[in-house]
Each structure stands twice: as structure tokens, then as C-alpha cells.
Short mmCIF file of C-alpha atoms in Angstrom, two decimals:
data_model
loop_
_atom_site.label_atom_id
_atom_site.label_comp_id
_atom_site.label_asym_id
_atom_site.label_seq_id
_atom_site.Cartn_x
_atom_site.Cartn_y
_atom_site.Cartn_z
CA MET B 7 0.00 0.00 0.00
CA ASN B 8 2.81 2.37 0.93
CA CYS B 9 4.52 1.58 -2.36
CA VAL B 10 1.35 2.46 -4.32
CA ILE B 11 0.95 5.78 -2.48
CA ALA B 12 4.62 6.56 -2.97
CA PHE B 13 4.34 5.79 -6.68
CA GLN B 14 1.29 8.03 -7.08
CA CYS B 15 2.99 10.87 -5.18
CA SER B 16 6.07 10.41 -7.29
CA GLN B 17 4.02 10.61 -10.49
CA GLY B 18 2.34 13.79 -9.29
CA TRP B 19 5.68 15.36 -8.42
CA ARG B 20 7.12 14.43 -11.81
CA LYS B 21 4.44 16.45 -13.57
CA THR B 22 5.49 19.52 -11.63
CA MET B 23 9.11 19.32 -12.75
CA SER B 24 10.39 22.03 -15.01
CA GLU B 25 9.98 21.33 -18.71
CA GLN B 26 11.59 24.57 -19.84
CA ARG B 27 14.04 23.93 -22.68
CA TYR B 28 17.56 25.31 -22.56
CA LYS B 29 20.04 26.15 -25.31
CA LEU B 30 23.79 25.89 -25.53
CA HIS B 31 25.83 29.10 -25.57
CA TRP B 32 26.57 30.56 -29.02
CA ILE B 33 30.29 29.87 -28.55
CA THR B 34 29.33 26.23 -29.23
CA ALA B 35 29.38 26.99 -32.97
CA VAL B 36 32.95 28.30 -32.68
CA VAL B 37 34.15 25.39 -30.56
CA GLU B 38 32.68 22.77 -32.87
CA THR B 39 34.15 24.51 -35.94
CA VAL B 40 37.62 24.71 -34.40
CA LYS B 41 37.42 21.07 -33.31
CA ALA B 42 36.60 19.97 -36.85
CA LEU B 43 39.34 22.18 -38.32
CA LYS B 44 41.91 20.54 -36.03
CA ASP B 45 41.09 17.20 -37.65
CA LEU B 46 41.69 18.75 -41.08
CA ILE B 47 45.19 20.06 -40.40
CA GLY B 48 46.86 16.88 -41.70
CA PRO B 49 44.83 16.61 -44.92
CA PHE B 50 45.21 20.36 -45.47
CA ILE B 51 49.01 20.08 -45.36
CA VAL B 52 49.01 17.05 -47.66
CA VAL B 53 46.56 18.32 -50.28
CA VAL B 54 46.78 22.11 -50.22
CA VAL B 55 50.40 22.79 -49.30
CA VAL B 56 51.90 20.01 -51.41
CA ASN B 57 49.60 20.17 -54.42
CA GLY B 58 47.07 22.97 -54.06
CA PHE B 59 49.25 25.96 -54.85
CA LYS B 60 50.81 24.42 -57.95
CA SER B 61 48.55 25.95 -60.60
CA GLU B 62 48.63 24.46 -64.05
CA SER B 63 49.54 26.60 -67.05
CA SER B 64 46.51 25.41 -69.02
CA GLY B 65 42.94 24.49 -68.32
CA PRO B 66 40.09 26.27 -66.55
CA TRP B 67 40.96 28.14 -63.35
CA TYR B 68 38.81 25.80 -61.23
CA PHE B 69 40.98 22.87 -62.37
CA GLN B 70 44.11 24.73 -61.41
CA TYR B 71 42.91 25.43 -57.84
CA TRP B 72 40.62 22.47 -57.28
CA SER B 73 42.04 21.63 -53.84
CA ALA B 74 41.70 25.20 -52.56
CA ILE B 75 38.07 25.27 -53.78
CA LEU B 76 37.41 21.88 -52.15
CA PHE B 77 38.73 23.01 -48.80
CA SER B 78 36.84 26.30 -49.02
CA ILE B 79 33.58 24.39 -49.52
CA LEU B 80 34.54 22.05 -46.67
CA LEU B 81 35.34 25.01 -44.41
CA ILE B 82 31.96 26.60 -45.07
CA SER B 83 30.23 23.24 -44.46
CA ILE B 84 32.01 22.84 -41.13
CA LEU B 85 31.04 26.34 -40.04
CA VAL B 86 27.40 25.74 -41.01
CA SER B 87 27.47 22.40 -39.19
CA GLY B 88 28.71 24.11 -36.01
CA ILE B 89 25.93 26.69 -36.22
CA ILE B 90 23.32 23.98 -36.77
CA LYS B 91 24.49 22.02 -33.73
CA TRP B 92 24.21 25.14 -31.59
CA ARG B 93 20.79 26.18 -32.90
CA ARG B 94 19.23 22.70 -32.96
CA PHE B 95 20.47 21.43 -29.59
CA ASP B 96 18.00 21.55 -26.67
CA TYR B 97 18.08 20.03 -23.19
CA TRP B 98 15.54 20.05 -20.40
CA PHE B 99 14.45 18.20 -17.25
CA GLU B 100 11.38 16.02 -17.15
CA ASP B 101 10.23 12.89 -15.29
CA GLN B 102 13.45 12.68 -13.28
CA GLU B 103 15.49 12.65 -16.48
CA LEU B 104 17.91 14.87 -18.32
CA ARG B 105 16.51 14.99 -21.84
CA ILE B 106 18.45 16.07 -24.92
CA GLU B 107 17.23 16.64 -28.48
CA SER B 108 19.55 17.50 -31.37
CA GLY B 109 19.92 17.30 -35.14
CA LEU B 110 18.53 19.08 -38.18
CA PHE B 111 17.08 16.53 -40.62
CA VAL B 112 17.27 13.59 -38.21
CA ARG B 113 16.24 14.61 -34.70
CA LYS B 114 17.97 12.55 -32.05
CA LYS B 115 16.55 12.24 -28.56
CA ARG B 116 18.38 10.97 -25.51
CA TYR B 117 16.80 10.53 -22.09
CA ILE B 118 19.16 10.01 -19.14
CA PRO B 119 17.56 9.11 -15.78
CA PHE B 120 19.09 10.99 -12.87
CA ASP B 121 19.65 7.68 -11.09
CA ARG B 122 22.08 6.60 -13.83
CA ILE B 123 24.24 9.72 -13.70
CA GLN B 124 27.55 8.79 -12.11
CA SER B 125 29.30 12.15 -12.36
CA LEU B 126 29.37 15.48 -14.15
CA ASP B 127 32.85 16.26 -15.48
CA TYR B 128 33.76 19.83 -16.36
CA THR B 129 36.25 21.34 -18.80
CA GLU B 130 37.15 24.99 -19.30
CA GLY B 131 38.90 25.58 -22.63
CA ILE B 132 40.41 28.74 -24.01
CA PHE B 133 37.03 29.71 -25.50
CA HIS B 134 35.15 28.94 -22.29
CA ARG B 135 37.16 30.78 -19.66
CA PRO B 136 36.80 34.40 -20.90
CA LEU B 137 33.00 33.97 -21.00
CA GLN B 138 32.73 32.01 -17.72
CA LEU B 139 31.48 28.89 -19.52
CA VAL B 140 32.11 25.19 -19.03
CA LYS B 141 31.80 22.02 -21.08
CA VAL B 142 29.86 19.35 -19.20
CA LYS B 143 30.25 15.63 -19.78
CA VAL B 144 27.55 13.46 -18.29
CA GLU B 145 29.00 10.12 -17.21
CA THR B 146 26.82 7.16 -16.27
CA ALA B 147 27.48 3.77 -14.74
CA GLY B 148 27.37 2.23 -18.21
CA SER B 149 27.88 4.72 -20.99
CA SER B 150 26.69 3.87 -24.47
CA SER B 151 30.14 3.99 -26.02
CA GLY B 152 33.62 3.04 -24.97
CA LYS B 153 34.96 6.42 -26.10
CA ASP B 154 32.20 8.99 -25.64
CA ALA B 155 30.39 10.21 -22.57
CA GLU B 156 26.66 9.53 -22.23
CA ALA B 157 26.03 13.14 -23.16
CA GLU B 158 28.05 16.31 -23.72
CA LEU B 159 26.99 19.93 -23.40
CA THR B 160 29.67 21.76 -25.37
CA ALA B 161 29.29 25.20 -23.79
CA ILE B 162 26.92 26.39 -21.08
CA THR B 163 27.20 28.97 -18.33
CA LYS B 164 28.27 27.97 -14.85
CA GLU B 165 24.83 28.96 -13.64
CA ALA B 166 23.27 26.54 -16.13
CA ALA B 167 25.66 23.80 -14.99
CA GLY B 168 24.64 24.52 -11.42
CA ARG B 169 21.00 24.25 -12.48
CA ILE B 170 21.61 20.72 -13.76
CA GLU B 171 23.11 19.72 -10.43
CA GLU B 172 20.26 21.36 -8.55
CA GLU B 173 17.70 19.40 -10.60
CA ILE B 174 19.54 16.15 -9.90
CA GLN B 175 19.77 16.97 -6.22
CA ARG B 176 16.11 18.00 -6.00
CA ALA B 177 14.99 14.80 -7.75
CA LYS B 178 16.99 12.59 -5.44
CA LYS B 179 15.92 14.40 -2.28
CA MET B 180 12.26 14.28 -3.30
CA LYS B 181 12.50 10.63 -4.20
CA MET B 182 14.13 9.74 -0.90
CA LYS B 183 11.59 11.83 1.00
CA ILE B 184 8.63 10.12 -0.68
CA ILE B 185 9.80 6.54 -1.11
CA GLY B 186 13.01 6.53 0.89
CA PRO B 187 11.96 3.68 3.25
CA VAL B 188 11.29 1.46 0.24
CA LEU B 189 14.46 2.21 -1.77
CA GLN B 190 16.98 3.23 0.85
CA GLN B 191 18.69 -0.15 1.13
CA ASN B 192 19.11 -0.73 -2.60
CA GLU B 193 19.68 2.75 -4.06
CA GLU B 194 23.20 3.97 -4.73
CA LEU B 195 23.25 7.75 -4.32
CA VAL B 196 25.30 9.96 -6.62
CA LEU B 197 26.92 12.89 -4.79
CA VAL B 198 26.07 16.21 -6.46
CA LYS B 199 28.59 19.07 -6.50
CA LYS B 200 27.72 22.65 -5.62
CA LEU B 201 28.10 25.42 -8.16
CA GLU B 202 31.21 26.88 -6.58
CA GLU B 203 32.95 23.51 -6.97
CA LEU B 204 32.76 23.59 -10.78
CA VAL B 205 36.46 24.34 -11.13
CA GLU B 206 38.13 24.96 -7.76
CA HIS B 207 38.08 22.82 -4.62
CA PRO B 208 36.36 24.25 -1.58
CA ALA B 209 38.09 24.18 1.78
CA SER B 210 35.85 21.26 2.83
CA ALA B 211 37.45 18.97 0.21
CA PRO B 212 40.98 18.24 1.49
CA VAL B 213 43.68 17.96 -1.16
CA LYS B 214 45.44 14.59 -0.95
CA PHE B 215 48.01 14.99 -3.72
CA THR B 216 49.60 17.74 -5.79
CA MET B 217 52.26 17.56 -8.48
CA LYS B 218 55.42 19.56 -7.86
CA THR B 219 57.32 21.37 -10.60
CA LYS B 220 60.13 18.83 -10.29
CA ASP B 221 57.65 15.99 -10.84
CA LEU B 222 56.25 17.73 -13.93
CA LEU B 223 59.74 18.02 -15.42
CA VAL B 224 60.47 14.33 -14.78
CA LEU B 225 57.07 13.39 -16.22
CA ALA B 226 57.80 15.37 -19.39
CA THR B 227 61.29 13.92 -19.76
CA THR B 228 60.19 10.31 -19.41
CA SER B 229 56.81 10.47 -21.17
CA SER B 230 55.93 9.62 -24.76
CA GLY B 231 55.42 13.28 -25.65
CA ILE B 232 58.91 13.53 -27.16
CA GLY B 233 58.20 10.59 -29.46
CA VAL B 234 54.90 12.12 -30.55
CA ILE B 235 56.60 15.40 -31.47
CA LEU B 236 59.42 13.64 -33.35
CA SER B 237 57.01 11.39 -35.28
CA GLY B 238 54.86 14.40 -36.12
CA ALA B 239 57.92 16.25 -37.43
CA PHE B 240 58.90 13.30 -39.62
CA VAL B 241 55.37 12.99 -40.99
CA PHE B 242 55.29 16.70 -41.75
CA LEU B 243 58.64 16.58 -43.55
CA SER B 244 57.58 13.54 -45.56
CA GLN B 245 54.45 15.38 -46.72
CA ILE B 246 56.25 18.54 -47.88
CA GLU B 247 59.36 16.91 -49.32
CA GLU B 248 58.51 18.24 -52.80
CA LEU B 249 58.74 21.80 -51.51
CA ILE B 250 62.21 21.34 -50.01
CA PRO B 251 65.15 22.13 -52.35
CA PHE B 252 67.13 19.03 -51.44
CA ASP B 253 69.78 19.56 -54.14
CA TRP B 254 70.66 22.96 -52.79
CA LEU B 255 70.31 21.79 -49.21
CA PHE B 256 72.62 18.80 -49.59
CA GLY B 257 75.11 20.98 -51.45
CA GLU B 258 75.19 23.33 -48.52
CA LEU B 259 75.42 20.43 -46.09
CA GLU B 260 78.37 19.00 -48.01
CA SER B 261 80.33 22.18 -47.42
CA PHE B 262 79.04 22.36 -43.88
CA VAL B 263 80.31 18.85 -43.07
CA LYS B 264 83.82 20.16 -43.63
CA PHE B 265 83.50 21.97 -40.33
CA GLY B 266 83.47 18.58 -38.68
CA VAL B 267 81.21 16.00 -37.13
CA PHE B 268 81.36 17.85 -33.82
CA VAL B 269 79.36 20.80 -35.16
CA ILE B 270 76.73 18.48 -36.64
CA GLY B 271 76.52 16.68 -33.30
CA ILE B 272 75.92 20.01 -31.56
CA MET B 273 73.07 20.77 -33.99
CA ILE B 274 71.46 17.39 -33.32
CA VAL B 275 71.73 17.92 -29.57
CA LEU B 276 70.17 21.37 -29.90
CA GLY B 277 67.33 19.91 -31.98
CA LEU B 278 66.62 17.21 -29.39
CA LEU B 279 66.78 19.85 -26.65
CA LEU B 280 64.17 21.88 -28.51
CA VAL B 281 61.92 18.82 -28.79
CA TRP B 282 62.38 18.14 -25.07
CA LEU B 283 61.46 21.72 -24.23
CA LEU B 284 58.30 21.43 -26.34
CA SER B 285 57.40 18.24 -24.51
CA VAL B 286 58.00 19.93 -21.16
CA VAL B 287 55.76 22.85 -22.14
CA MET B 288 52.97 20.53 -23.38
CA THR B 289 53.12 18.41 -20.23
CA PHE B 290 53.31 21.45 -17.95
CA VAL B 291 50.26 23.05 -19.62
CA ALA B 292 48.24 19.81 -19.53
CA ASN B 293 49.04 18.96 -15.88
CA TYR B 294 49.41 22.43 -14.40
CA ASP B 295 48.05 22.70 -10.85
CA PHE B 296 47.29 18.94 -10.76
CA LYS B 297 45.34 18.17 -7.59
CA VAL B 298 43.54 15.17 -6.15
CA ALA B 299 40.96 16.01 -3.49
CA LEU B 300 38.66 13.77 -1.48
CA ASP B 301 35.11 15.11 -1.25
CA LYS B 302 33.30 12.67 1.01
CA ASN B 303 32.83 9.61 -1.23
CA ASP B 304 34.27 11.09 -4.42
CA LEU B 305 37.74 11.68 -5.79
CA VAL B 306 37.94 15.02 -7.59
CA ILE B 307 40.86 15.55 -9.98
CA THR B 308 41.58 18.98 -11.47
CA ARG B 309 44.38 19.93 -13.85
CA GLY B 310 45.28 22.15 -16.78
CA LEU B 311 46.38 25.70 -17.55
CA LEU B 312 44.80 26.70 -20.87
CA GLU B 313 42.11 24.03 -20.64
CA LYS B 314 41.11 23.33 -17.06
CA LYS B 315 39.52 19.93 -16.45
CA ARG B 316 37.74 18.43 -13.49
CA VAL B 317 36.98 14.71 -13.32
CA THR B 318 34.92 13.10 -10.56
CA ILE B 319 35.38 9.43 -9.63
CA PRO B 320 33.10 7.85 -7.01
CA LEU B 321 35.22 5.72 -4.68
CA ASN B 322 32.73 2.87 -4.79
CA ARG B 323 33.38 2.58 -8.56
CA VAL B 324 37.12 1.95 -8.19
CA GLN B 325 37.89 -1.66 -9.13
CA ASN B 326 41.63 -1.91 -8.55
CA ILE B 327 44.75 0.20 -8.07
CA THR B 328 47.94 -0.21 -10.11
CA ILE B 329 51.38 1.22 -9.36
CA ALA B 330 53.29 1.33 -12.67
CA GLU B 331 57.04 1.95 -12.95
CA ASN B 332 58.88 2.08 -16.26
CA PRO B 333 62.59 1.17 -16.02
CA PHE B 334 63.90 4.73 -16.24
CA ARG B 335 61.46 6.08 -13.67
CA GLN B 336 62.03 3.08 -11.41
CA LEU B 337 65.75 3.84 -11.47
CA PHE B 338 65.04 7.22 -9.86
CA GLY B 339 62.30 5.95 -7.56
CA TYR B 340 59.29 7.35 -9.48
CA ALA B 341 55.95 5.67 -10.17
CA THR B 342 52.51 6.29 -11.68
CA VAL B 343 49.30 5.31 -9.89
CA ILE B 344 46.38 4.21 -12.09
CA LEU B 345 42.79 3.47 -11.09
CA ASN B 346 40.34 1.31 -13.01
CA SER B 347 36.78 2.50 -12.57
CA ALA B 348 33.55 0.71 -13.44
CA GLY B 349 31.35 2.62 -15.84
CA GLY B 350 32.23 5.94 -17.40
CA THR B 351 34.40 6.58 -20.45
CA GLY B 352 37.81 7.99 -21.30
CA GLU B 353 39.34 9.71 -18.29
CA SER B 354 36.53 8.39 -16.09
CA SER B 355 37.37 4.71 -16.61
CA ARG B 356 41.18 4.39 -16.50
CA ILE B 357 42.43 7.29 -14.44
CA LYS B 358 45.96 8.41 -13.66
CA LEU B 359 45.40 9.25 -10.04
CA PHE B 360 49.04 10.27 -9.55
CA PRO B 361 50.69 10.82 -12.97
CA LEU B 362 54.15 10.81 -11.40
CA ALA B 363 55.44 10.84 -7.84
CA LYS B 364 58.15 9.30 -5.72
CA ARG B 365 57.32 5.64 -5.05
CA ASP B 366 57.60 6.05 -1.30
CA ARG B 367 55.43 9.18 -1.40
CA VAL B 368 52.33 7.58 -2.94
CA ILE B 369 51.66 4.94 -0.27
CA GLU B 370 50.50 7.32 2.46
CA PRO B 371 47.86 9.17 0.38
CA LEU B 372 46.73 5.86 -1.16
CA GLN B 373 46.23 4.42 2.31
CA GLU B 374 44.14 7.46 3.28
CA LEU B 375 41.99 7.18 0.16
CA PHE B 376 41.60 3.38 0.35
CA PRO B 377 41.90 2.35 4.02
CA ASN B 378 40.66 -1.19 3.31
CA VAL B 379 43.51 -1.97 0.89
CA ASP B 380 46.90 -3.29 1.98
CA PHE B 381 49.61 -1.62 -0.15
CA SER B 382 52.54 -3.72 1.06
CA GLU B 383 54.74 -5.37 -1.57
CA PRO B 384 53.90 -8.99 -2.52
CA SER B 385 56.47 -11.48 -1.28
CA GLU B 386 55.40 -14.85 -2.71
CA LYS B 387 57.45 -15.89 -5.76
CA ILE B 388 56.14 -18.15 -8.53
CA GLY B 389 58.82 -20.87 -8.11
CA LYS B 390 61.57 -22.20 -10.36
CA ARG B 391 59.30 -24.54 -12.29
CA GLY B 392 58.06 -21.75 -14.56
CA LYS B 393 61.39 -19.94 -14.96
CA TYR B 394 62.26 -21.34 -18.39
CA PHE B 395 58.91 -20.37 -19.89
CA TYR B 396 59.80 -16.70 -19.52
CA TYR B 397 62.54 -16.88 -22.15
CA ARG B 398 62.51 -20.25 -23.92
CA LEU B 399 59.93 -19.54 -26.64
CA LYS B 400 61.14 -15.96 -27.12
CA LEU B 401 64.71 -17.16 -27.50
CA PHE B 402 63.67 -19.72 -30.13
CA ILE B 403 61.76 -17.12 -32.20
CA THR B 404 64.62 -14.63 -31.86
CA PHE B 405 67.11 -17.30 -32.94
CA LEU B 406 65.14 -17.95 -36.15
CA ILE B 407 65.08 -14.21 -36.90
CA VAL B 408 68.82 -13.91 -36.23
CA VAL B 409 69.61 -16.82 -38.59
CA ALA B 410 67.49 -15.28 -41.37
CA VAL B 411 68.95 -11.78 -40.95
CA SER B 412 72.51 -13.11 -40.72
CA TYR B 413 72.08 -15.15 -43.90
CA TYR B 414 70.53 -12.44 -46.06
CA LEU B 415 72.55 -9.51 -44.69
CA PHE B 416 75.89 -11.22 -44.12
CA PRO B 417 78.25 -10.11 -42.62
CA TYR B 418 76.49 -7.14 -40.99
CA GLY B 419 73.48 -9.27 -40.18
CA LEU B 420 75.59 -11.10 -37.60
CA PHE B 421 75.11 -8.15 -35.29
CA ALA B 422 71.52 -9.34 -34.87
CA SER B 423 72.89 -12.11 -32.63
CA LEU B 424 73.24 -9.46 -29.94
CA LEU B 425 69.48 -9.74 -29.52
CA LEU B 426 69.81 -13.20 -27.96
CA PRO B 427 71.36 -12.10 -24.64
CA VAL B 428 68.93 -9.16 -24.54
CA VAL B 429 65.92 -11.46 -24.87
CA PHE B 430 67.32 -13.88 -22.30
CA THR B 431 68.02 -11.09 -19.80
CA HIS B 432 64.53 -9.64 -20.29
CA GLY B 433 62.97 -13.05 -19.59
CA ILE B 434 64.96 -13.47 -16.37
CA TRP B 435 63.99 -9.92 -15.42
CA GLN B 436 60.30 -10.77 -15.85
CA TYR B 437 60.71 -13.97 -13.84
CA LYS B 438 62.37 -12.22 -10.91
CA THR B 439 59.74 -9.48 -10.90
CA ALA B 440 56.72 -11.80 -10.77
CA ALA B 441 55.23 -12.11 -7.28
CA TYR B 442 51.87 -12.24 -5.53
CA ALA B 443 50.19 -12.11 -2.12
CA ILE B 444 46.84 -13.65 -1.15
CA MET B 445 44.97 -12.11 1.77
CA PRO B 446 41.50 -12.95 3.08
CA LYS B 447 39.84 -10.11 1.11
CA GLN B 448 42.54 -8.95 -1.31
CA LEU B 449 44.83 -10.16 -4.06
CA THR B 450 48.10 -8.40 -4.92
CA MET B 451 49.92 -9.23 -8.16
CA ARG B 452 53.22 -7.98 -9.54
CA TYR B 453 54.43 -8.58 -13.09
CA ARG B 454 56.46 -6.94 -15.82
CA GLY B 455 56.29 -6.37 -19.57
CA ILE B 456 58.79 -3.58 -19.86
CA SER B 457 57.35 -1.56 -16.98
CA ARG B 458 56.76 -3.11 -13.58
CA HIS B 459 53.09 -3.25 -12.48
CA THR B 460 51.87 -3.92 -8.96
CA VAL B 461 48.11 -4.45 -8.91
CA PHE B 462 46.00 -4.32 -5.73
CA THR B 463 42.51 -5.82 -6.13
CA VAL B 464 39.85 -6.33 -3.47
CA LYS B 465 38.24 -9.75 -3.74
CA ASP B 466 34.66 -8.59 -4.32
CA ARG B 467 35.80 -6.45 -7.29
CA ILE B 468 37.04 -9.45 -9.28
CA GLN B 469 34.58 -10.27 -12.07
CA SER B 470 36.14 -13.61 -12.99
CA MET B 471 39.32 -15.65 -12.62
CA GLU B 472 40.71 -18.16 -15.09
CA ILE B 473 43.64 -20.54 -15.54
CA ASP B 474 45.26 -21.11 -18.95
CA GLN B 475 47.51 -24.06 -19.81
CA ASN B 476 49.02 -25.11 -23.11
CA TYR B 477 50.55 -28.50 -23.87
CA PHE B 478 53.98 -27.56 -22.52
CA HIS B 479 52.44 -26.04 -19.40
CA ARG B 480 50.64 -29.27 -18.61
CA ARG B 481 53.83 -31.29 -19.01
CA LYS B 482 55.66 -29.12 -16.47
CA LYS B 483 52.55 -28.57 -14.31
CA VAL B 484 52.54 -24.78 -14.61
CA ALA B 485 49.73 -22.38 -15.53
CA THR B 486 48.95 -18.73 -16.19
CA LEU B 487 46.43 -17.13 -13.87
CA THR B 488 44.35 -14.15 -15.09
CA ILE B 489 41.82 -12.05 -13.19
CA ASN B 490 39.26 -9.76 -14.84
CA VAL B 491 37.94 -6.53 -13.35
CA LYS B 492 35.77 -3.86 -14.93
CA SER B 493 37.47 -0.88 -16.55
CA GLY B 494 34.89 1.40 -18.13
CA MET B 495 33.06 -0.60 -20.78
CA SER B 496 35.85 -3.18 -21.06
CA LEU B 497 37.95 -5.34 -18.73
CA ASP B 498 41.36 -5.02 -17.17
CA ALA B 499 43.11 -8.40 -17.05
CA PRO B 500 46.33 -8.55 -14.99
CA ALA B 501 48.00 -11.97 -14.96
CA ILE B 502 50.67 -14.00 -13.21
CA ARG B 503 52.35 -16.09 -15.88
CA HIS B 504 53.92 -19.55 -15.60
CA MET B 505 53.22 -20.17 -11.90
CA SER B 506 52.97 -23.66 -10.47
CA GLU B 507 49.73 -25.52 -11.10
CA GLU B 508 49.18 -26.10 -7.39
CA LYS B 509 49.46 -22.37 -6.60
CA ALA B 510 47.05 -21.49 -9.40
CA GLU B 511 44.50 -23.93 -7.97
CA GLN B 512 44.87 -22.24 -4.59
CA PHE B 513 43.89 -18.95 -6.22
CA LEU B 514 40.70 -20.53 -7.56
CA GLU B 515 39.85 -22.03 -4.18
CA TRP B 516 40.42 -18.64 -2.54
CA TYR B 517 38.15 -16.94 -5.07
CA GLU B 518 35.38 -19.54 -4.84
CA TYR B 519 35.31 -19.64 -1.02
CA HIS B 520 32.69 -17.27 0.42
CA PRO B 521 32.43 -17.71 4.19
CA GLU B 522 29.70 -15.07 4.37
CA SER B 523 27.35 -17.47 2.54
CA LYS B 524 27.41 -19.75 5.62
CA GLU B 525 26.03 -17.08 7.93
#
């Protein structure tokens, strides 16, 4: 009876909810146009720069400048598309849902129940900040795509963003007030942020971690940003090679070489230094003022200089914690802490909680954030039985490659034989790294590809556990153990390879045993 009354009251309250429709800010058209133009930079360089300005001596003028005309039409189309998205995008609140309607010829509608909303993530880009706007990404427990958020409001005012949170908060408070006794035990509440928390942390949300300038420099030096810049430079040069006067250039270089290899070496060093500086600047801008704060049951991460981002991760969505150390960073005692979160997309599923910090510095804040997790190092080794599996097959494949290279590229191909000790050493390195620890409610695993990973997983977060054995494994009574935990819309699958069969069976027994079922 109470349920029926609660349902009727809820239906009556739903009808009173605001159905006023809201628009995006006009800057949306600019943002969408710029975003599309960024994707056209590569094709523009290839088509226009390389071929577009080479007019033919004969033929109609529109044949001579066909690529410039094509890109002009494309540019106008992109601008019109941005304007259409702004003008034809509406959102409103109705029946405890955030409702969105968009599109010109095909009208798309998306209804997102407030109960499904996991977090609202905010971004302030260079177009947003002068006008006090934000981009809002609506993340749910199970977004519709592995890459995109459930919904995205490209540009709205902070007041409008606060209105969304107020509607969510009002819906949840009303629902709990009316039918709270019925749903209280089963409903998982989503914490709603106040308007003043859109970008900055209030004093009530204590900061647990910040990145120092020294850490930013180390992060830039050891990250993949340098490789991205170098590869981009090579791609650019390969696309404009027809515009470079190589004959003249090599003629000048030939005379320049007379000054000696030392001068050329200095130029190379200066070029690499420039690339490193660019990487430092990019990393510094992206991670400027990086902070991790704990706001009751949520982790709130903010970062960025030109584009300020805020990502919210509910603690009850965190599936496991990984401490990753690449060889160079490990040499200097640095590590990266990564969280896998259930639901959400992009930055809300696999999150770099601490992009870079001293290894001994991360344990204390981790223990504060996750008091039920033991972050001690695993001590159990996998045993000598599986040692040979770490390098035997890789050595055999490498040996075949070395023989082929040595035969076809003799005598210089013989240098490929240097790969054999490298492969062997890497296998031994992986074997010595592998370790684990089984606790009543937690499993800790450590393994290595190139980087060393230490994974801490609470038992009730493990989705499944499996043992794999091939023919050679069965002969030596070894197995590979893999656990699966949720990471966004996919799975994270850390594994301990080539452990003894008996130990692997103990893992399964530990996972299958649920003493709480006997109570």
C-alpha cells in the first residue's frame, strides 16, 4: 500500500518538474568549428600545401585550384554544421530525467535518468574561460560507447551547470523523501557538486596529492610526448618533401660537413633539446596545478592551464589500483598510480590518479583514500618450475630471426645475434619481478612487460578468474592465472604467468570460497 501511495505521489511530483528547454551558448558553434578544423590540419598540409598551390599553365581556373576550392567548400560546411548544432540542440528536465534533443534533418533524442548519472565532469577551454562557460560531460554507470560520454553539453554557463546539479539533487531528495523507506537499502546515491565547486576545490574537500614542478619536469622527460613530437615532425617533412630544395640543401650540407662531425653533433643535440622543451611545455600546460581532493565519497581531480579539467570518480566505482614503474622512472624511484573504474568513459574509466610521484610518497595518500587496501609489496614468488617459460619460446623465435637476418645480410646481419642475450636477460627480469600475495579479502599481483606493475585488487571487485595451460604447461605442471575486473566498458586483465599448477589452484579455491554465505 505504501509503495502504491509513494508511486502516485512520485508521479504527481514528476508532472510539476520544469519542462523549460535550454540552449547551448553561441560559442558552441565556434568550438565545434575549431574542433573539426583541427582534424583537417593533416589533410590540409598534404593536399593544399603540397599540391594545391601548384597551378597548371593550361585548363580552366577551377581545375588549377581544385584543392583550394574543395577546402573552401569544406570550411563553409564545417562552419554551417557548427551553427546547426548550436541552434538545434536543446536540453531540459522532465520525469526525473535529463533529456536532450539534437539534429537538423534527423532529430535525435536521448533521455538520461538521474539515477544513472555517475558524475558530471567539467572542462574549461580557451574559448570557455573568458566567458565564464564550461563544457559538461555526463557520465553514467554504463555509458553507451567506450569512447564517448553519455552526453556532452559543449558550452553552457556555470549557472546553467549549477541548475543541472540542482535538478539532480532535487529529484533525489524528493524521491528519498517520498519513497526513501522502500528504496533506501538498494539505491546507490550519486553525490552532487555545488556550483562553486565547478572548477576549484572548496576548503571542505581536502587535497590529498599535488604535483610539484620537479615531478612535472620528470614526467615530461620520461613520457611519450617527445616521441609524438618527433614522429609528427617526420610525418610533416615527408608530406612537404617536394617543396624542399634538397639539391641545394645537400650541397650546402656537403660544405658544412667540412667543419666537422662535432658541429653536426651540436646541432642534433640542440634539436633534441628543442623537442624536449616542447614536450616539457605541453606536459606542464596539460598537468598544471594537478590536484587530487577527497570530497566525502568522491575523488575530484583537477588539472590544466589553458584548458582546465575536473573529473569526478566515485570511490565505490574503483575496481583496482595499479602502481606502474617504467625502467627509467624506477631507477630514480618514481611511479605512476592508475585506477580502473567501473562505468564511465575515457578519463573516467582508467584514471591516472598520480601521474608521477616518488614511489615512497604515494603509499600514504593511497592508504588514506583506500583504508581497506593493503599496499605492502607482494612477497610470494612463482617458483623455479616456470622460470624457463619466460625466455625459452622468445629465444627460439629470436634465434630464427637472427639466422634469417645473418644469412641475407651477411656479414652485418651477424650483429643481430646481440638480440639473444637481450631477450634472455629480459625473460629473467620478468621472472624475478613476478610475485603475488593472497589475503582474506585482497589479491596483490606484480608482473612486468617492460614496466613493472603492482596491482592491488579487493576480492569482491574481481569479475572472474581463469587458468590457462598449453601443452607444454601441462607437461611441467605450470599455468597462467588471469583475473578480470571492470574498466569502463571493457575489462582489465592482470596476470601472473607460468606459476605452479598447485598455486594457481589455490587462487581458484580462494576466489570460490565465500564464508559469508554460511552465515
